[in-house]
Every structure is written in C-alpha cells, then in structure tokens.
C-alpha cells in the first residue's frame, strides 16, 4: 500500500531511522574531524552512512529493533570515545501509524582527548587517574568550587586513564588572581569490570559503558555527556590549584 503516492504508481520510500550529529561538547559545534561511527546491533547489513556534511544516517529497514547501540571513536585521540543506546521506531510503530516520521536525531557530545586542539592561553588540567596502580579507564571528572556543588566543568577520561579538563571563561570572571583553587571530583565504576573472555578484551572499547538515552520528551542529559554512566560512583575528590591562562599537569589521581 502506498503511503504518499496514488496506488497506480510504484512507490519506494527511504525512511531515516537514526541521524547522528557528533558535537564538540565544549565548543557546542559540529565535529568536522573524521570519526569512526558504527552500529553495534540492528538488522543485518544496517550501517551508519557518513555524509560530506559530517553527519551520519541510518536508513530504516524491516527488522528494525526498538533500540540501537552505536559507538563513536577517534583514533587520533582528539576526542574521547562514547557508546550510546538510542530508541528508534519499529515495524509495529509504523503499523499503528504509517505516516509517522521515524526520525530520531542524536547529537552526542564528545569531550577533549589527549590530542585536542587547545588555545595557548587555555586554563585547565591534564590529568591521569589510577586505581590500584592501573589506569582507570573511562573515568568521568567534574569540577566545583571548594565550597559548592554546582558543576563548573566536565571531562571524560580515556582508556589510558588520561583526561583533558578545560575551564570556561565564566569560571575565571571576577577578581584578578594568579591561581584558582577548585575541587576535582573523579567518578568511575564501583568495581573495575573484567572481560568475559579474551575475544571481548580484544575490542579496545570493550568496557566503555553503553549509555541508555531516554525517550523524548523526557529530559536528556545522557546524549550531551552530562549524566554519569550506569553504575558510576564518586571515587575521589580533592582540591587543585589552577594557574590562570595555563594548562596544569598534576601527579596522577590515585584511587586505592
């Protein structure tokens, strides 16, 4: 049965199941740098197609599952990888309403990696997190005032335990000082994950948490990278002095 055209015409509709627009979480701009964006599940043969505009698209097809897992990776380490689980429409949804638009736009925020392009006058911290003398993979970091709880800045850690945290200009406004003392909070899984078998650990992102995105119109702090992944808890908090206009490198944050 045709949906748009008269029945005397042969109709082929290409529906969009998922559109992905990677965003630089700090600059609030589309990431034009080449990324590896791939599905981890879905119908056989399904793939995210990259367009010249640096957008990725998945065409809807029969057998579409109610949710899709996809990953974003940057081999050059400008951005820290992420894995998301997003809801999409299924054949049952179309049967209930054939005219329904199955578009789900996902705009994941990507945070600076070790090779991120930095301004020479940026204020921030290059850090590393170790747990039991091993890199804490995929840590999450936030910064607050020493006597406050409002989050001033965020960072995502990579597979080596490294992170790059940049302070926005709004944090530095006010009285002119050479350094600012702020509190750095480190989050991670309560228990370090273990690979189920050797084949799993061969995937460099095997333990990168899959972050489930809520269905619209529920508020979404997952996609922009603001919410903590499932199972993450605060592991450490300590004060750090930030010299204004410079990137500081501190000794590793040590977690027993």
mmCIF file of C-alpha atoms in Angstrom, residues 31-231:
data_model
loop_
_atom_site.group_PDB
_atom_site.id
_atom_site.type_symbol
_atom_site.label_atom_id
_atom_site.label_comp_id
_atom_site.label_asym_id
_atom_site.label_seq_id
_atom_site.Cartn_x
_atom_site.Cartn_y
_atom_site.Cartn_z
ATOM 1 C CA UNK A 31 32.666 17.837 14.851
ATOM 2 C CA UNK A 32 34.080 18.045 11.317
ATOM 3 C CA UNK A 33 37.137 15.949 12.153
ATOM 4 C CA UNK A 34 36.755 12.387 10.735
ATOM 5 C CA UNK A 35 35.375 9.927 13.274
ATOM 6 C CA UNK A 36 34.638 6.228 13.290
ATOM 7 C CA UNK A 37 30.897 5.882 13.948
ATOM 8 C CA UNK A 38 29.473 2.368 13.795
ATOM 9 C CA UNK A 39 26.436 0.343 14.850
ATOM 10 C CA UNK A 40 26.865 -2.448 17.360
ATOM 11 C CA UNK A 41 23.484 -4.090 16.720
ATOM 12 C CA UNK A 42 20.438 -3.766 14.459
ATOM 13 C CA UNK A 43 19.129 -5.515 11.321
ATOM 14 C CA UNK A 44 21.629 -7.448 9.154
ATOM 15 C CA UNK A 45 23.545 -5.131 6.860
ATOM 16 C CA UNK A 46 22.479 -1.962 8.669
ATOM 17 C CA UNK A 47 25.135 0.726 8.882
ATOM 18 C CA UNK A 48 25.524 4.393 9.611
ATOM 19 C CA UNK A 49 26.429 6.178 6.376
ATOM 20 C CA UNK A 50 28.728 9.191 6.614
ATOM 21 C CA UNK A 51 27.781 12.237 4.563
ATOM 22 C CA UNK A 52 30.045 15.038 3.361
ATOM 23 C CA UNK A 53 28.435 17.314 5.965
ATOM 24 C CA UNK A 54 29.992 15.142 8.736
ATOM 25 C CA UNK A 55 26.548 13.757 9.601
ATOM 26 C CA UNK A 56 25.729 10.056 9.814
ATOM 27 C CA UNK A 57 22.459 8.443 8.734
ATOM 28 C CA UNK A 58 20.842 5.035 9.178
ATOM 29 C CA UNK A 59 18.024 4.130 6.799
ATOM 30 C CA UNK A 60 15.051 2.384 8.331
ATOM 31 C CA UNK A 61 14.552 -1.207 7.194
ATOM 32 C CA UNK A 62 12.445 -4.229 8.068
ATOM 33 C CA UNK A 63 13.507 -5.948 11.253
ATOM 34 C CA UNK A 64 14.431 -2.681 12.902
ATOM 35 C CA UNK A 65 14.933 -3.158 16.640
ATOM 36 C CA UNK A 66 13.390 -0.845 19.229
ATOM 37 C CA UNK A 67 16.812 0.479 20.218
ATOM 38 C CA UNK A 68 20.221 0.756 18.606
ATOM 39 C CA UNK A 69 23.680 0.781 20.124
ATOM 40 C CA UNK A 70 26.330 2.807 18.346
ATOM 41 C CA UNK A 71 29.865 3.897 19.101
ATOM 42 C CA UNK A 72 31.934 6.949 18.278
ATOM 43 C CA UNK A 73 35.695 6.579 18.191
ATOM 44 C CA UNK A 74 38.584 8.836 17.211
ATOM 45 C CA UNK A 75 41.868 7.000 16.541
ATOM 46 C CA UNK A 76 43.747 10.323 16.611
ATOM 47 C CA UNK A 77 42.621 10.868 20.242
ATOM 48 C CA UNK A 78 41.271 14.364 19.712
ATOM 49 C CA UNK A 79 38.023 13.163 21.267
ATOM 50 C CA UNK A 80 37.239 10.522 23.877
ATOM 51 C CA UNK A 81 35.078 7.623 22.556
ATOM 52 C CA UNK A 82 31.477 7.060 23.591
ATOM 53 C CA UNK A 83 28.816 4.351 23.228
ATOM 54 C CA UNK A 84 25.107 5.192 23.236
ATOM 55 C CA UNK A 85 21.841 3.240 23.149
ATOM 56 C CA UNK A 86 19.092 5.211 21.392
ATOM 57 C CA UNK A 87 15.398 4.364 20.873
ATOM 58 C CA UNK A 88 14.053 4.089 17.308
ATOM 59 C CA UNK A 89 10.704 3.211 15.710
ATOM 60 C CA UNK A 90 9.880 -0.391 14.796
ATOM 61 C CA UNK A 91 7.539 -2.064 12.265
ATOM 62 C CA UNK A 92 4.836 -2.147 14.954
ATOM 63 C CA UNK A 93 5.073 1.629 15.315
ATOM 64 C CA UNK A 94 4.565 2.053 11.560
ATOM 65 C CA UNK A 95 1.659 -0.412 11.543
ATOM 66 C CA UNK A 96 -0.066 1.732 14.136
ATOM 67 C CA UNK A 97 0.617 4.935 12.157
ATOM 68 C CA UNK A 98 2.053 4.547 8.598
ATOM 69 C CA UNK A 99 2.598 8.314 8.280
ATOM 70 C CA UNK A 100 4.663 8.540 11.431
ATOM 71 C CA UNK A 101 8.123 10.034 10.926
ATOM 72 C CA UNK A 102 10.768 7.701 12.373
ATOM 73 C CA UNK A 103 13.461 10.336 12.637
ATOM 74 C CA UNK A 104 15.451 10.283 15.823
ATOM 75 C CA UNK A 105 18.268 12.818 15.834
ATOM 76 C CA UNK A 106 21.159 12.007 18.157
ATOM 77 C CA UNK A 107 23.675 14.761 18.885
ATOM 78 C CA UNK A 108 26.257 13.196 21.189
ATOM 79 C CA UNK A 109 28.682 15.489 22.960
ATOM 80 C CA UNK A 110 32.326 14.497 22.591
ATOM 81 C CA UNK A 111 34.864 15.658 25.153
ATOM 82 C CA UNK A 112 38.543 16.547 24.630
ATOM 83 C CA UNK A 113 41.067 13.755 24.290
ATOM 84 C CA UNK A 114 44.845 13.883 24.687
ATOM 85 C CA UNK A 115 45.356 15.386 21.197
ATOM 86 C CA UNK A 116 42.590 18.015 21.428
ATOM 87 C CA UNK A 117 43.389 21.389 19.838
ATOM 88 C CA UNK A 118 43.979 23.777 22.738
ATOM 89 C CA UNK A 119 44.333 27.535 22.888
ATOM 90 C CA UNK A 120 47.784 28.640 24.157
ATOM 91 C CA UNK A 121 46.020 30.627 26.892
ATOM 92 C CA UNK A 122 43.570 27.916 27.976
ATOM 93 C CA UNK A 123 43.096 27.299 31.677
ATOM 94 C CA UNK A 124 42.723 23.684 32.622
ATOM 95 C CA UNK A 125 44.184 20.412 33.722
ATOM 96 C CA UNK A 126 45.823 17.464 32.017
ATOM 97 C CA UNK A 127 45.377 14.613 34.442
ATOM 98 C CA UNK A 128 45.523 10.861 34.862
ATOM 99 C CA UNK A 129 43.539 8.578 37.141
ATOM 100 C CA UNK A 130 44.999 5.353 38.515
ATOM 101 C CA UNK A 131 43.224 2.651 40.509
ATOM 102 C CA UNK A 132 45.441 0.049 42.178
ATOM 103 C CA UNK A 133 48.347 1.390 40.066
ATOM 104 C CA UNK A 134 46.444 0.731 36.822
ATOM 105 C CA UNK A 135 44.752 3.323 34.558
ATOM 106 C CA UNK A 136 41.125 3.890 35.483
ATOM 107 C CA UNK A 137 39.532 3.520 32.058
ATOM 108 C CA UNK A 138 36.698 5.844 31.028
ATOM 109 C CA UNK A 139 36.642 7.967 34.179
ATOM 110 C CA UNK A 140 34.354 10.975 34.431
ATOM 111 C CA UNK A 141 35.603 14.183 36.035
ATOM 112 C CA UNK A 142 33.793 17.261 37.281
ATOM 113 C CA UNK A 143 34.993 20.495 38.893
ATOM 114 C CA UNK A 144 33.195 22.529 41.562
ATOM 115 C CA UNK A 145 34.067 25.383 43.882
ATOM 116 C CA UNK A 146 35.792 24.204 47.030
ATOM 117 C CA UNK A 147 32.667 25.127 48.996
ATOM 118 C CA UNK A 148 29.962 24.444 46.429
ATOM 119 C CA UNK A 149 28.218 21.699 44.466
ATOM 120 C CA UNK A 150 27.439 23.379 41.132
ATOM 121 C CA UNK A 151 29.444 21.765 38.324
ATOM 122 C CA UNK A 152 31.734 24.289 36.619
ATOM 123 C CA UNK A 153 33.389 21.999 34.060
ATOM 124 C CA UNK A 154 33.485 18.368 32.966
ATOM 125 C CA UNK A 155 35.892 15.943 31.336
ATOM 126 C CA UNK A 156 35.781 12.358 30.072
ATOM 127 C CA UNK A 157 38.734 10.051 30.674
ATOM 128 C CA UNK A 158 40.089 7.687 28.014
ATOM 129 C CA UNK A 159 41.298 4.085 28.032
ATOM 130 C CA UNK A 160 44.697 5.171 29.396
ATOM 131 C CA UNK A 161 43.177 6.988 32.353
ATOM 132 C CA UNK A 162 44.086 10.371 30.821
ATOM 133 C CA UNK A 163 41.748 13.357 30.639
ATOM 134 C CA UNK A 164 41.824 16.981 29.486
ATOM 135 C CA UNK A 165 39.704 19.382 31.510
ATOM 136 C CA UNK A 166 39.185 22.971 30.349
ATOM 137 C CA UNK A 167 37.667 25.732 32.458
ATOM 138 C CA UNK A 168 35.191 28.057 30.740
ATOM 139 C CA UNK A 169 35.824 31.802 30.840
ATOM 140 C CA UNK A 170 32.833 32.297 33.165
ATOM 141 C CA UNK A 171 34.672 30.449 35.947
ATOM 142 C CA UNK A 172 37.554 32.925 35.783
ATOM 143 C CA UNK A 173 35.477 36.112 35.915
ATOM 144 C CA UNK A 174 35.691 38.423 38.910
ATOM 145 C CA UNK A 175 38.736 39.349 40.952
ATOM 146 C CA UNK A 176 42.071 39.019 39.135
ATOM 147 C CA UNK A 177 44.133 36.255 40.697
ATOM 148 C CA UNK A 178 47.042 34.120 39.522
ATOM 149 C CA UNK A 179 45.537 30.816 40.583
ATOM 150 C CA UNK A 180 42.126 29.433 41.488
ATOM 151 C CA UNK A 181 41.596 26.622 43.969
ATOM 152 C CA UNK A 182 38.812 24.306 42.816
ATOM 153 C CA UNK A 183 37.633 20.829 43.786
ATOM 154 C CA UNK A 184 38.115 17.985 41.291
ATOM 155 C CA UNK A 185 35.746 15.010 41.550
ATOM 156 C CA UNK A 186 36.563 11.666 39.922
ATOM 157 C CA UNK A 187 33.862 9.132 39.056
ATOM 158 C CA UNK A 188 34.080 5.580 37.782
ATOM 159 C CA UNK A 189 32.562 2.119 38.157
ATOM 160 C CA UNK A 190 32.389 0.953 41.764
ATOM 161 C CA UNK A 191 34.151 -2.260 40.730
ATOM 162 C CA UNK A 192 36.574 -2.472 37.803
ATOM 163 C CA UNK A 193 34.976 -4.578 35.023
ATOM 164 C CA UNK A 194 36.573 -7.830 33.926
ATOM 165 C CA UNK A 195 36.378 -9.190 30.347
ATOM 166 C CA UNK A 196 34.181 -12.256 29.946
ATOM 167 C CA UNK A 197 36.719 -13.827 27.590
ATOM 168 C CA UNK A 198 39.812 -12.995 25.534
ATOM 169 C CA UNK A 199 37.700 -12.195 22.472
ATOM 170 C CA UNK A 200 35.871 -9.446 24.327
ATOM 171 C CA UNK A 201 39.045 -7.762 25.575
ATOM 172 C CA UNK A 202 40.388 -7.652 22.013
ATOM 173 C CA UNK A 203 37.908 -4.837 21.385
ATOM 174 C CA UNK A 204 39.645 -1.636 22.601
ATOM 175 C CA UNK A 205 36.248 -0.274 23.725
ATOM 176 C CA UNK A 206 35.035 -3.486 25.374
ATOM 177 C CA UNK A 207 34.470 -1.859 28.783
ATOM 178 C CA UNK A 208 33.333 1.572 27.583
ATOM 179 C CA UNK A 209 29.874 1.927 29.184
ATOM 180 C CA UNK A 210 26.814 1.874 26.933
ATOM 181 C CA UNK A 211 24.741 4.906 27.947
ATOM 182 C CA UNK A 212 20.962 4.483 27.503
ATOM 183 C CA UNK A 213 19.271 7.599 26.097
ATOM 184 C CA UNK A 214 15.750 8.341 27.443
ATOM 185 C CA UNK A 215 12.773 8.506 25.108
ATOM 186 C CA UNK A 216 11.653 12.018 24.124
ATOM 187 C CA UNK A 217 10.210 14.203 25.516
ATOM 188 C CA UNK A 218 11.951 13.160 28.746
ATOM 189 C CA UNK A 219 14.903 15.416 29.659
ATOM 190 C CA UNK A 220 18.115 14.071 28.165
ATOM 191 C CA UNK A 221 21.413 14.681 29.963
ATOM 192 C CA UNK A 222 22.917 11.474 28.579
ATOM 193 C CA UNK A 223 23.490 12.459 24.945
ATOM 194 C CA UNK A 224 25.403 15.696 25.706
ATOM 195 C CA UNK A 225 27.601 13.769 28.156
ATOM 196 C CA UNK A 226 26.370 15.408 31.342
ATOM 197 C CA UNK A 227 24.927 12.341 33.095
ATOM 198 C CA UNK A 228 27.133 9.674 34.623
ATOM 199 C CA UNK A 229 27.045 6.218 33.012
ATOM 200 C CA UNK A 230 25.119 3.500 34.885
ATOM 201 C CA UNK A 231 26.991 2.147 37.880
#
